[in-house]
Amino acid sequence: EEVLEQLWASARRPLLRIGKAGAAQSHANGLLDLCSSHPAVSVRLTGPSTQASLDGLLEILDVPDESQRLTLLATRKPRKGGVEALFSQVGRSEELCSVEYHEAQATAAALAAENEA
């Protein structure tokens, strides 16, 4: 559970939003691009059928090319309503879900803050 909290903290805010019209190929393409640049990407789904939108996005993302595959790490329901989903590249998911990764990130952040001071 601690790792999950750290994953959400590392994503900070949603980088992609999917509204009431649901997920389209353009959303999947954008998510692929974002996941190539960020370890984990938060997606905010809003509207009356957020679960259907998430299912639609997962269906679009189900591609045979392993280098293009993304994995759904977690979902949560924020206080504002809707659903937030956290995605990463398949190859990165094991690393992101390890305690060691988050400890290394915290150490690097502390060193960076120390060097700025």
CSV table of C-alpha atoms in Angstrom, one decimal:
chain,number,residue,atom,x,y,z
A,1,GLU,CA,0.0,0.0,0.0
A,2,GLU,CA,2.9,2.4,0.7
A,3,VAL,CA,4.2,1.8,-2.8
A,4,LEU,CA,0.8,2.6,-4.2
A,5,GLU,CA,0.7,5.9,-2.3
A,6,GLN,CA,4.1,6.8,-3.6
A,7,LEU,CA,3.1,5.9,-7.2
A,8,TRP,CA,0.1,8.3,-6.9
A,9,ALA,CA,2.3,11.0,-5.4
A,10,SER,CA,4.8,10.6,-8.2
A,11,ALA,CA,2.1,11.2,-10.8
A,12,ARG,CA,1.0,14.4,-8.9
A,13,ARG,CA,-1.8,15.4,-11.3
A,14,PRO,CA,-3.6,13.9,-14.4
A,15,LEU,CA,-1.7,14.5,-17.6
A,16,LEU,CA,-4.6,13.3,-19.8
A,17,ARG,CA,-8.3,13.8,-19.4
A,18,ILE,CA,-11.1,11.8,-21.0
A,19,GLY,CA,-14.6,13.4,-20.9
A,20,LYS,CA,-18.1,12.2,-21.3
A,21,ALA,CA,-17.6,11.2,-24.9
A,22,GLY,CA,-15.3,8.4,-23.8
A,23,ALA,CA,-11.9,7.2,-25.0
A,24,ALA,CA,-10.8,7.5,-28.6
A,25,GLN,CA,-7.7,6.4,-30.5
A,26,SER,CA,-6.3,9.9,-30.0
A,27,HIS,CA,-6.4,9.4,-26.2
A,28,ALA,CA,-4.5,6.1,-26.6
A,29,ASN,CA,-1.9,7.7,-28.8
A,30,GLY,CA,-1.5,10.6,-26.3
A,31,LEU,CA,-1.2,8.2,-23.4
A,32,LEU,CA,1.5,6.2,-25.3
A,33,ASP,CA,3.5,9.4,-25.9
A,34,LEU,CA,3.2,10.5,-22.3
A,35,CYS,CA,4.2,7.0,-21.0
A,36,SER,CA,7.3,7.2,-23.1
A,37,SER,CA,8.3,10.4,-21.3
A,38,HIS,CA,7.1,9.7,-17.8
A,39,PRO,CA,7.4,6.7,-15.5
A,40,ALA,CA,3.7,6.8,-14.6
A,41,VAL,CA,0.9,8.8,-16.1
A,42,SER,CA,-2.4,9.6,-14.3
A,43,VAL,CA,-5.5,9.8,-16.5
A,44,ARG,CA,-8.7,11.5,-15.3
A,45,LEU,CA,-12.0,10.1,-16.6
A,46,THR,CA,-15.1,12.1,-16.1
A,47,GLY,CA,-18.7,11.9,-17.2
A,48,PRO,CA,-21.6,9.6,-16.4
A,49,SER,CA,-19.9,6.3,-17.5
A,50,THR,CA,-16.3,6.5,-16.3
A,51,GLN,CA,-15.9,2.7,-16.0
A,52,ALA,CA,-17.1,2.3,-19.6
A,53,SER,CA,-14.6,5.0,-20.7
A,54,LEU,CA,-11.8,3.2,-18.8
A,55,ASP,CA,-12.9,-0.2,-20.3
A,56,GLY,CA,-12.9,1.4,-23.8
A,57,LEU,CA,-9.4,2.9,-23.3
A,58,LEU,CA,-8.1,-0.5,-22.1
A,59,GLU,CA,-9.6,-2.1,-25.2
A,60,ILE,CA,-7.9,0.4,-27.5
A,61,LEU,CA,-4.6,-0.1,-25.7
A,62,ASP,CA,-4.7,-3.9,-26.1
A,63,VAL,CA,-2.2,-4.1,-29.0
A,64,PRO,CA,0.0,-7.0,-30.0
A,65,ASP,CA,3.2,-4.9,-30.2
A,66,GLU,CA,4.9,-5.4,-26.8
A,67,SER,CA,6.9,-2.1,-27.2
A,68,GLN,CA,3.6,-0.2,-27.4
A,69,ARG,CA,1.9,-2.0,-24.5
A,70,LEU,CA,0.8,-0.1,-21.3
A,71,THR,CA,-0.3,-1.5,-18.0
A,72,LEU,CA,-2.9,-0.2,-15.7
A,73,LEU,CA,-1.2,0.1,-12.3
A,74,ALA,CA,-4.1,1.4,-10.2
A,75,THR,CA,-7.4,3.3,-10.1
A,76,ARG,CA,-8.9,5.5,-7.5
A,77,LYS,CA,-12.0,7.7,-7.1
A,78,PRO,CA,-11.0,11.3,-6.2
A,79,ARG,CA,-13.3,13.5,-4.1
A,80,LYS,CA,-14.2,15.6,-7.2
A,81,GLY,CA,-15.9,12.6,-8.8
A,82,GLY,CA,-14.9,10.5,-11.8
A,83,VAL,CA,-12.0,8.0,-11.8
A,84,GLU,CA,-8.3,8.4,-12.0
A,85,ALA,CA,-6.2,5.6,-13.6
A,86,LEU,CA,-2.5,5.3,-13.3
A,87,PHE,CA,-0.6,3.8,-16.4
A,88,SER,CA,3.0,2.9,-17.2
A,89,GLN,CA,4.8,1.0,-19.9
A,90,VAL,CA,4.8,-2.7,-19.3
A,91,GLY,CA,8.6,-2.9,-19.0
A,92,ARG,CA,8.6,-0.2,-16.3
A,93,SER,CA,5.8,-1.5,-14.1
A,94,GLU,CA,7.8,-4.0,-12.1
A,95,GLU,CA,10.4,-1.3,-11.3
A,96,LEU,CA,7.8,1.3,-10.4
A,97,CYS,CA,6.1,-1.1,-8.0
A,98,SER,CA,9.3,-1.8,-6.0
A,99,VAL,CA,10.1,-0.1,-2.7
A,100,GLU,CA,13.7,0.3,-3.9
A,101,TYR,CA,12.7,2.5,-6.8
A,102,HIS,CA,10.8,4.9,-4.6
A,103,GLU,CA,13.6,5.0,-2.0
A,104,ALA,CA,16.1,5.9,-4.8
A,105,GLN,CA,13.7,8.7,-6.0
A,106,ALA,CA,13.4,10.1,-2.5
A,107,THR,CA,17.2,10.0,-2.0
A,108,ALA,CA,17.7,11.8,-5.4
A,109,ALA,CA,15.2,14.4,-4.5
A,110,ALA,CA,16.8,15.0,-1.1
A,111,LEU,CA,20.2,15.4,-2.7
A,112,ALA,CA,18.9,17.8,-5.3
A,113,ALA,CA,17.2,19.9,-2.6
A,114,GLU,CA,20.5,19.9,-0.6
A,115,ASN,CA,22.5,21.0,-3.6
A,116,GLU,CA,20.1,23.9,-4.3
A,117,ALA,CA,20.4,25.2,-0.7
